[in-house]
Amino acid sequence: MKHKSADIVDIGKNRDGNMTEGSKSHYEVIVVGAGVAGIYQIKRLVDLGIDATVLDSAADLGGTWYWNRYPGCRFDSESYTYGYSFSRDLLDEWHWKERFSGQPENLRYLNHVADKFNLRRHMQFNCKLEAMHFDEARDLWRVKVGDGRELTCRFVVLAVGLLSVPTMPRLEGIDSFKGRSFHTYYWPHEPVDMAGKKVAVIGTGATGIQLIGEIADKVGELTVFQRRPNWSAPLNNSPISDEEMADIRARYDEIFAACARTPGGFLHEPDRRGFYDVSREERLRLWDRLYDEPGFGIWLANFREIFMNEAANAELSEYIAERICRRVRDLRVAEKLIPRDHGFGVQRLPLETDYFEAYNRDNVHLVDIGETPLLRVTEKGLRTTERDYEFDIIVYATGFDAITGAYDRIDIRGLGGETLAAKWKDAPSTFLGMLVHGFPNLLMPTGPQSASASTNFPRGIENGVNWCMGLLQYIWDRGYTRAEATREAEQRWTAHVVKMYEIMLMRKAKSWFTGYNSNVAGHEEGTVRYFLYNGGTPKFVGIINDVAANGYEGIVFGSNARPEPEALRTRISA
Ligand code: NA7
């Protein structure tokens, strides 16, 4: 497809179709992030012939699947619910090899999508977005890229990821360690030889749990430094044969329809019977089945009360604790792996493969740093209040400055020079998780308080991108140059998001769902941030569709800088 120039203001000098992406200075839309969301976003834009580009700080596309290369990294979503749904052709030709596909295949998939739809030529890599300031007189964003370039665009779409800013412990001596060390997010691209090595893993979130289960039998000694245990349940992964894949392909419509129906955007539908309407025996039968089934069933196909009712949650937690005890030989170790400070499923549930069995191995050791905290990193390893440990490799599986971290690190200034980081200092506030009052022409298809983070991510991404595209088309059709959420609409949405937390036990959890991160100033224990929309996919989609149907109620439009009618026609008819 010809990449049309849609420069609509006098600063657009690069009208030469032969110019490379990197030499242009103005775009109608700049998309930031070439991950799952950015890839779909640019696909939708180029399909319309919009002059758009993607900037990404990485050396290549893939976002999460580009960066996270640690062993064991994989979906907890059924692979065939994770892929894009927009192209029948793509669905028909891609064979997911495993029910829960691993990082290498996921990255191959995203590359395949980009190549198939010729999207790579609209992407610029090693391009970190440093700043974006809104030019109020011209309704433009002035964008500063890490390579020194200054670009302008009418709209910025931030597809920067929810978990894209890894955080390290605030420990002294990290740089003094003489062995190899890395955060899981920055796992090296070349294979890491761990055979016979003494390896430390700090952190037992979803990442640590995947990693530990995978490497326990491949390293010399593995020492896990656990501050708080996490609940987790078996992934029960398996390969997908040609026959199964053919069957999945024939059922794709049904599969995506089921995802659209469920709160989490997965295939797992909640058990809508009342927790106390069925006998305890019946509950146990359900849990026995769900625990041994693949995927998030034990979390999402459970009774809805487990998310809201302390007693119901406690009964399920006891059941899971008992299943853990059956898998870990040393009951003292099992006891340390069972969370006692929060109930099952109120934090993000990690799914595991052989995680608990890893602790039955002689070469795997668990250090409870809740009891004997880490003091510092030394030249040779780690020091706790109890003793010194020596390692060849230290892996930090210590999580992310989640949800708002990537936004906070960009100098984003809206009307009156207000910075987004200052506005969101205590907590984000948005309209539908996709727009922010005071920051016109900024779109976040998967922003804080949208439903994407609390759902099967690509399903949320498609909903978010589709809605943003509808809004852009509305703007272009009417010749507007500015769109901004009103303060009232933002306040209403944020209050609704907060209300949705009030009924959930998760509001009390020390997890990235509530903005907790001991390694980020201001995010320590005690500050709850309302990051996610917990009303579920169907409700979220209903609300955003209603907003669109009502002429984008809650958004004000303006046309300070009128586009040339011809340029506008070109874009819309493309
Ligand atoms: P998480 O879920 O935030 O887990 C981070 C883990 O690291 C967790 O066990 C933390 O313990 C531990 N941690 C963090 N900082 C420290 C310090 N300073 N010292 C010791 N231990 C620490 O991140 P993940 O990467 O595992 O998962 C993130 C998401 O990625 C996941 O939910 C998936 O959606 C994909 P804590 O519990 O805070 O005591």
XYZ file of C-alpha atoms and ligand atoms in Angstrom:
613
model
C 0.000 0.000 0.000
C 1.172 3.468 -0.816
C 2.010 5.325 2.342
C 0.174 8.573 1.892
C 1.434 11.820 3.239
C -1.244 13.514 5.246
C 0.695 16.557 6.350
C -1.903 19.107 7.045
C 0.019 21.999 8.473
C 2.828 24.149 7.200
C 5.489 22.424 9.260
C 5.039 19.226 7.222
C 7.918 19.529 4.794
C 8.463 15.909 3.941
C 6.034 15.251 1.184
C 8.458 13.190 -0.849
C 7.087 9.684 -0.947
C 10.594 8.254 -1.236
C 11.703 9.592 2.077
C 12.370 7.107 4.811
C 10.363 7.061 7.991
C 13.340 8.371 9.895
C 13.686 11.504 7.787
C 10.111 12.718 8.151
C 9.230 15.263 10.771
C 5.432 15.280 10.808
C 2.823 12.550 11.024
C -0.869 12.580 11.541
C -0.479 9.910 14.212
C 2.532 8.727 16.172
C 2.067 5.402 17.911
C 4.463 4.712 20.743
C 5.270 1.057 21.303
C 5.586 -1.808 18.826
C 4.156 -4.507 21.045
C 0.886 -6.375 20.684
C -1.120 -3.135 20.943
C 1.137 -0.988 18.741
C 1.187 -3.589 15.970
C -2.596 -3.750 15.793
C -2.867 0.033 16.106
C -0.576 0.703 13.156
C -2.346 -1.965 11.112
C -5.655 -0.159 11.561
C -4.095 3.200 10.725
C -2.288 2.111 7.582
C -5.405 0.304 6.394
C -7.017 3.748 6.314
C -4.020 5.269 4.587
C -3.238 7.476 7.560
C 0.210 8.956 7.743
C 1.382 7.226 10.884
C 4.494 5.741 12.372
C 5.427 3.632 15.364
C 8.326 4.539 17.637
C 9.851 1.962 19.939
C 12.923 2.141 22.132
C 13.739 -1.522 21.453
C 15.832 -2.759 18.567
C 12.865 -4.636 17.148
C 9.147 -5.201 17.523
C 7.378 -7.391 20.053
C 7.144 -5.350 23.260
C 6.738 -7.751 26.170
C 7.675 -10.683 23.946
C 10.747 -8.894 22.660
C 12.111 -8.148 26.113
C 11.117 -11.005 28.377
C 13.322 -13.866 27.188
C 13.797 -15.655 30.475
C 13.405 -19.445 30.425
C 9.821 -20.480 31.069
C 8.323 -17.204 29.829
C 4.964 -17.974 28.251
C 1.256 -17.094 28.038
C -1.154 -17.936 30.782
C -3.833 -17.257 28.182
C -4.798 -20.094 25.874
C -2.670 -19.301 22.831
C -5.633 -19.340 20.453
C -7.382 -16.712 22.579
C -4.261 -14.566 22.638
C -3.715 -14.166 18.894
C -5.264 -11.296 16.961
C -8.796 -11.901 15.757
C -8.882 -9.314 12.974
C -7.741 -11.452 10.046
C -9.338 -14.741 9.017
C -6.335 -15.391 6.845
C -3.989 -15.031 9.778
C -6.146 -17.262 11.962
C -6.233 -19.901 9.245
C -2.517 -20.009 8.631
C -1.028 -19.798 12.124
C -0.514 -23.025 14.044
C -0.100 -22.501 17.779
C 2.187 -25.304 18.843
C 1.264 -25.304 22.518
C -1.902 -24.537 24.419
C 0.095 -21.911 26.347
C 2.721 -20.750 23.951
C 6.247 -19.753 24.963
C 8.087 -16.483 24.341
C 10.099 -17.569 21.286
C 6.981 -18.630 19.414
C 5.059 -15.572 20.556
C 7.747 -13.299 19.192
C 7.773 -15.284 15.927
C 4.028 -14.800 15.714
C 4.239 -11.027 16.119
C 7.002 -10.859 13.512
C 4.879 -12.961 11.189
C 1.952 -10.557 11.628
C 4.134 -7.512 10.971
C 5.665 -9.113 7.888
C 2.408 -10.455 6.521
C 0.785 -7.037 6.640
C 3.942 -5.175 5.681
C 3.911 -3.138 8.869
C 7.612 -3.034 9.609
C 8.154 -0.132 7.205
C 5.938 1.959 9.455
C 8.069 1.279 12.508
C 11.134 3.042 13.848
C 13.271 1.197 16.358
C 15.839 2.406 18.875
C 13.597 5.447 19.108
C 12.787 6.256 22.666
C 10.056 8.809 23.197
C 11.508 11.250 25.683
C 9.029 14.092 25.666
C 5.757 15.158 24.121
C 4.429 18.648 24.656
C 1.066 19.843 23.405
C 1.176 22.911 21.177
C -2.091 24.574 22.088
C -2.041 27.104 19.266
C -1.806 24.458 16.580
C -3.363 21.404 18.187
C -0.226 19.380 17.730
C 2.023 17.261 19.828
C 5.687 18.191 19.679
C 7.557 14.985 20.255
C 11.195 14.563 21.245
C 12.898 11.294 20.403
C 16.024 9.939 22.110
C 18.075 10.251 18.910
C 17.643 14.034 19.067
C 14.881 14.363 16.471
C 11.871 16.541 17.086
C 8.672 15.382 15.422
C 5.152 16.730 15.344
C 1.859 14.970 15.033
C -1.807 15.655 15.517
C -2.400 12.583 17.691
C -0.238 10.412 19.879
C -1.333 6.876 20.665
C 0.528 5.517 23.657
C 0.785 1.747 23.464
C 3.623 1.634 25.942
C 2.677 -1.505 27.849
C 1.461 -2.133 31.341
C 4.532 -3.950 32.573
C 7.358 -2.412 30.611
C 9.371 -0.648 33.313
C 11.251 -3.281 35.306
C 12.206 -2.384 38.855
C 15.225 -3.445 40.848
C 15.391 -3.778 44.618
C 16.726 -0.747 46.441
C 19.734 -2.690 47.696
C 23.264 -1.476 48.111
C 26.031 -3.120 46.152
C 24.083 -4.250 43.067
C 26.881 -3.036 40.796
C 29.607 -4.574 42.911
C 28.599 -8.161 42.099
C 31.353 -9.797 40.036
C 29.206 -12.539 38.510
C 26.412 -12.080 35.978
C 23.169 -10.488 37.040
C 20.077 -9.233 35.265
C 16.425 -8.443 35.694
C 14.250 -11.061 33.978
C 12.969 -8.343 31.615
C 16.521 -7.874 30.347
C 17.353 -11.563 30.056
C 20.195 -11.756 27.517
C 19.407 -12.551 23.893
C 22.153 -15.162 23.687
C 21.672 -18.370 25.694
C 22.828 -18.145 29.303
C 24.849 -21.169 30.323
C 23.531 -22.106 33.741
C 24.670 -25.719 33.844
C 26.554 -26.373 37.059
C 26.192 -22.725 38.118
C 25.053 -21.349 41.456
C 22.010 -19.250 40.635
C 19.971 -16.920 42.847
C 16.446 -15.851 41.967
C 14.963 -12.932 43.911
C 11.183 -12.688 43.623
C 8.361 -15.182 43.398
C 5.735 -13.370 41.330
C 4.406 -14.757 38.046
C 7.848 -14.318 36.489
C 9.892 -15.944 39.256
C 7.462 -18.837 39.429
C 7.729 -19.530 35.675
C 11.502 -19.221 35.755
C 12.110 -21.353 38.852
C 9.991 -24.250 37.559
C 11.865 -24.170 34.260
C 15.491 -23.931 35.441
C 15.461 -25.993 38.650
C 16.790 -29.092 36.878
C 19.173 -27.191 34.599
C 21.356 -25.344 37.096
C 23.910 -26.462 39.650
C 22.317 -24.924 42.737
C 19.242 -22.724 42.762
C 18.511 -20.491 45.738
C 15.166 -18.708 45.773
C 14.881 -15.548 47.855
C 11.218 -15.200 48.702
C 9.860 -12.196 50.551
C 6.201 -13.200 50.386
C 4.843 -16.360 48.793
C 2.317 -16.068 45.981
C -0.592 -18.350 45.385
C -0.190 -20.247 42.176
C -1.828 -23.150 40.393
C -0.837 -25.563 37.629
C -0.782 -24.357 34.035
C -1.298 -27.911 32.676
C 0.228 -27.066 29.318
C 0.274 -29.469 26.350
C 1.135 -29.471 22.656
C -1.515 -28.735 20.037
C -1.624 -31.324 17.259
C -2.550 -30.611 13.628
C -6.009 -32.102 14.221
C -6.605 -30.007 17.325
C -5.449 -26.893 15.540
C -7.825 -27.620 12.652
C -10.639 -27.947 15.167
C -9.642 -24.680 16.872
C -9.594 -22.906 13.502
C -13.095 -24.136 12.765
C -14.244 -22.765 16.139
C -12.512 -19.386 16.146
C -15.773 -17.418 15.888
C -17.165 -19.326 18.823
C -13.910 -18.913 20.787
C -13.763 -15.137 20.356
C -17.476 -14.835 21.099
C -16.910 -16.710 24.357
C -13.990 -14.416 25.247
C -16.211 -11.394 24.608
C -18.823 -12.816 26.985
C -16.595 -13.474 29.972
C -15.453 -10.828 32.457
C -11.791 -11.678 31.910
C -11.862 -12.048 28.130
C -10.804 -15.677 28.498
C -12.635 -18.901 27.714
C -13.160 -19.494 31.420
C -16.685 -18.493 32.371
C -17.424 -17.934 36.060
C -19.543 -20.534 37.806
C -22.694 -18.521 38.277
C -24.136 -20.735 40.997
C -24.028 -19.211 44.450
C -21.055 -20.402 46.505
C -23.350 -21.343 49.387
C -26.120 -22.642 47.156
C -24.094 -25.770 46.486
C -22.823 -28.250 49.064
C -19.213 -28.257 50.244
C -18.776 -31.614 48.485
C -19.917 -30.026 45.272
C -17.489 -27.135 45.725
C -14.660 -29.588 46.321
C -15.607 -31.553 43.208
C -15.489 -28.360 41.170
C -12.118 -27.367 42.605
C -10.644 -30.838 42.048
C -11.627 -30.553 38.411
C -10.497 -26.967 37.900
C -7.121 -27.444 39.605
C -6.256 -30.208 37.173
C -7.577 -28.416 34.103
C -5.408 -26.209 31.908
C -5.234 -22.481 32.496
C -6.967 -19.951 34.670
C -10.091 -22.067 35.347
C -9.339 -22.424 39.055
C -9.283 -18.617 39.233
C -11.818 -17.449 36.682
C -14.235 -20.373 36.298
C -14.709 -20.451 40.063
C -17.586 -19.038 42.092
C -17.768 -15.271 41.894
C -17.832 -14.976 45.688
C -14.171 -15.936 45.908
C -13.291 -12.427 44.730
C -15.586 -10.648 47.137
C -16.406 -12.711 50.169
C -13.690 -13.295 52.797
C -15.145 -16.574 54.051
C -15.634 -18.044 50.578
C -12.138 -16.971 49.634
C -10.689 -18.474 52.825
C -12.313 -21.833 52.106
C -10.849 -21.931 48.613
C -7.451 -20.773 49.928
C -7.413 -23.680 52.386
C -8.201 -26.064 49.540
C -5.300 -24.737 47.435
C -2.976 -24.836 50.464
C -3.812 -28.475 50.874
C -3.023 -29.169 47.191
C 0.333 -27.450 47.666
C 1.082 -29.593 50.711
C 0.450 -32.698 48.620
C 3.121 -31.609 46.154
C 5.936 -30.464 48.461
C 7.638 -33.222 50.412
C 9.001 -31.147 53.295
C 5.998 -29.672 55.053
C 8.089 -26.875 56.571
C 8.963 -25.776 53.039
C 5.345 -26.212 51.914
C 4.224 -23.997 54.766
C 6.606 -21.263 53.599
C 5.180 -21.460 50.076
C 1.621 -20.893 51.248
C 0.585 -17.239 51.510
C -0.957 -16.332 54.830
C -1.242 -12.576 54.293
C -3.717 -12.698 51.393
C -6.284 -15.052 49.964
C -6.135 -17.044 46.753
C -6.616 -15.018 43.595
C -6.705 -11.530 45.066
C -3.334 -10.853 43.476
C -2.548 -11.767 39.888
C -2.532 -15.577 39.895
C 0.683 -17.017 38.473
C 0.311 -20.336 36.689
C 3.152 -22.802 37.117
C 4.753 -25.891 35.713
C 6.593 -28.066 38.246
C 7.074 -25.045 40.503
C 6.246 -26.743 43.767
C 8.051 -29.931 42.753
C 11.204 -27.851 42.228
C 11.456 -27.517 46.008
C 11.651 -31.309 46.327
C 15.001 -31.245 44.560
C 18.233 -31.360 46.562
C 19.760 -28.539 44.487
C 16.913 -26.064 45.198
C 16.848 -24.000 48.384
C 14.266 -21.555 49.670
C 15.378 -18.564 51.697
C 12.618 -16.718 53.513
C 13.734 -13.116 53.310
C 10.602 -12.113 55.154
C 12.366 -13.665 58.156
C 15.972 -12.911 57.251
C 15.852 -9.841 54.965
C 18.367 -9.132 52.257
C 20.894 -6.584 53.463
C 22.969 -6.000 50.363
C 24.544 -7.404 47.245
C 28.196 -8.290 47.699
C 30.994 -8.929 45.218
C 30.318 -12.636 45.517
C 26.587 -12.788 46.053
C 23.963 -11.764 48.565
C 23.981 -10.974 52.267
C 20.945 -11.521 54.453
C 20.625 -10.721 58.128
C 21.631 -14.345 58.693
C 24.573 -15.063 56.378
C 26.445 -14.493 53.117
C 25.627 -16.490 49.956
C 27.886 -16.934 46.925
C 26.520 -17.060 43.380
C 27.606 -17.139 39.752
C 24.358 -15.577 38.560
C 21.785 -13.388 40.304
C 18.401 -13.021 38.637
C 16.107 -10.229 39.720
C 12.493 -11.310 39.167
C 11.406 -8.271 41.117
C 8.588 -6.960 38.969
C 7.620 -3.688 37.362
C 6.589 -0.123 37.976
C 3.269 -1.306 36.653
C 0.549 0.434 34.675
C 1.651 4.061 35.058
C 5.433 3.524 35.174
C 5.958 3.857 31.426
C 3.860 7.040 31.301
C 5.663 8.557 34.277
C 8.976 8.198 32.493
C 7.962 10.317 29.520
C 7.872 14.086 29.889
C 4.237 14.465 28.814
C 2.898 18.011 29.035
C -0.642 18.923 28.172
C -2.616 22.158 28.377
C -0.935 24.854 30.433
C 2.248 22.783 30.614
C 0.790 20.410 33.184
C 2.735 17.152 33.319
C 0.943 13.827 33.284
C 3.337 12.468 35.913
C 2.311 15.282 38.287
C -1.359 14.794 37.538
C -1.039 11.058 38.247
C 1.371 11.378 41.159
C -1.014 9.889 43.687
C -3.127 7.852 41.285
C -4.160 7.922 37.637
C -7.406 9.505 36.567
C -8.738 8.923 33.074
C -11.847 8.824 30.969
C -12.515 5.191 30.058
C -8.834 4.476 30.630
C -8.172 5.917 27.183
C -8.245 9.726 27.465
C -7.048 12.270 30.000
C -8.544 15.677 30.702
C -5.973 18.389 30.004
C -4.138 16.208 27.489
C -5.958 16.566 24.175
C -5.273 14.265 21.242
C -3.584 11.719 23.477
C -5.058 8.237 23.150
C -4.261 5.227 25.298
C -6.005 2.131 23.923
C -4.754 0.119 26.896
C -4.311 2.870 29.426
C -4.586 2.795 33.203
C -8.188 2.166 34.310
C -9.103 0.555 30.992
C -10.263 -3.040 30.959
C -7.250 -4.339 29.092
C -4.960 -4.924 32.071
C -7.580 -6.870 33.942
C -8.444 -9.049 30.968
C -6.847 -11.348 28.428
C -4.643 -8.593 27.114
C -5.037 -8.883 23.326
C -8.803 -9.046 23.634
C -8.645 -5.808 25.628
C -6.201 -4.364 23.094
C -8.513 -5.018 20.174
C -11.417 -3.408 22.042
C -9.305 -0.389 22.969
C -7.731 0.118 19.551
C -11.077 -0.333 17.781
C -12.670 2.278 20.017
C -9.796 4.726 19.517
C -10.048 4.218 15.764
C -13.765 4.980 15.924
C -13.005 8.182 17.782
C -10.298 9.196 15.300
C -12.590 8.535 12.360
C -15.274 10.676 14.019
C -12.742 13.478 14.432
C -11.458 13.217 10.874
C -14.947 13.012 9.395
C -15.869 16.297 11.032
C -12.618 18.133 10.459
C -11.863 18.556 14.135
C -8.288 19.039 15.219
C -8.705 18.622 18.938
C -10.453 16.132 21.203
C -10.304 16.224 24.965
C -12.155 14.441 27.740
C -13.981 16.779 30.071
C -13.020 17.024 33.725
C -16.489 15.788 34.723
C -16.300 12.739 32.478
C -12.886 11.870 33.868
C -14.067 12.290 37.442
C -17.112 10.138 36.763
C -15.062 7.346 35.234
C -12.427 7.401 37.935
C -15.110 7.262 40.624
C -16.653 4.287 38.828
C -13.277 2.524 38.687
C -12.772 3.118 42.410
C -16.272 1.805 43.128
C -15.511 -1.402 41.234
C -12.522 -1.971 43.541
C -14.644 -1.476 46.635
C -16.423 -4.773 46.206
C -13.256 -6.729 45.437
C -10.955 -8.328 48.002
C -8.082 -7.382 45.712
C -8.264 -3.791 46.936
C -6.427 -4.933 50.060
C -3.689 -6.809 48.221
C -0.074 -5.697 48.090
C 0.298 -6.271 44.375
C 0.686 -4.413 41.107
C -3.116 -4.578 40.780
C -3.218 -1.894 43.474
C -0.051 -0.072 42.509
C 2.124 -1.557 45.244
C 5.851 -1.747 44.538
C 8.363 -1.548 47.372
C 11.061 -0.447 44.940
C 9.336 2.677 43.641
C 9.158 5.824 45.746
C 5.564 6.612 46.599
C 4.320 3.130 45.679
C 5.193 1.431 48.941
C 2.729 -0.315 51.171
C -0.307 1.658 52.180
C -1.002 3.614 48.986
C -3.753 2.043 46.941
C -3.893 3.060 43.313
C -6.980 2.276 41.291
C -5.208 0.975 38.244
C -7.585 -1.497 36.654
C -11.161 -1.553 35.540
C -12.706 -4.469 37.382
C -16.174 -4.385 35.866
C -15.240 -6.985 33.259
C -15.049 -6.989 29.474
C -18.770 -7.034 28.564
C -19.584 -4.139 30.858
C -16.557 -2.136 29.708
C -17.340 -2.685 26.041
C -20.978 -1.755 26.661
C -19.940 1.510 28.301
C -17.413 2.568 25.685
C -19.783 1.677 22.859
C -22.528 3.747 24.476
C -20.171 6.707 24.736
C -19.453 6.397 21.010
C -23.133 5.943 20.123
C -23.955 9.111 22.050
C -21.633 11.225 19.924
C -18.670 10.683 22.231
C -20.382 12.129 25.239
C -17.780 13.367 27.723
C -15.372 14.499 25.006
C -15.183 18.035 23.670
C -14.034 18.653 20.158
C -12.450 21.703 18.619
C -10.928 22.874 15.392
C -8.291 25.461 16.198
C -6.153 24.348 13.306
C -8.333 23.511 10.353
C -7.069 20.738 8.098
C -7.040 21.304 4.348
C -10.235 19.698 3.045
C -8.295 17.876 0.350
C -5.807 16.315 2.737
C -8.668 15.249 4.910
C -10.530 13.641 2.009
C -7.401 11.780 1.031
C -7.076 10.220 4.426
C -10.656 9.202 4.816
C -11.158 7.714 1.406
C -7.859 5.811 1.461
P 5.477 -9.250 40.543
O 4.264 -10.068 40.444
O 5.343 -7.850 40.957
O 6.461 -10.016 41.532
C 7.642 -9.451 41.987
C 8.258 -10.367 43.001
O 9.492 -9.826 43.410
C 7.417 -10.534 44.250
O 7.583 -11.825 44.736
C 8.036 -9.508 45.194
O 7.847 -9.781 46.552
C 9.498 -9.651 44.838
N 10.251 -8.465 45.147
C 10.097 -7.225 44.637
N 10.991 -6.395 45.157
C 11.716 -7.104 46.028
C 12.777 -6.775 46.886
N 13.244 -5.539 46.953
N 13.303 -7.745 47.652
C 12.812 -8.989 47.584
N 11.808 -9.371 46.796
C 11.258 -8.427 46.021
O 6.280 -9.229 39.174
P 6.425 -10.388 38.093
O 7.457 -9.965 37.126
O 6.607 -11.702 38.750
O 5.044 -10.429 37.408
C 4.522 -9.253 36.798
C 3.479 -9.590 35.803
O 4.106 -9.926 34.567
C 2.638 -10.765 36.080
O 1.605 -10.521 36.943
C 2.164 -11.150 34.708
O 0.978 -10.467 34.367
C 3.263 -10.766 33.811
P 6.590 -9.139 47.347
O 5.406 -9.961 46.923
O 6.479 -7.717 46.890
O 6.932 -9.265 48.760
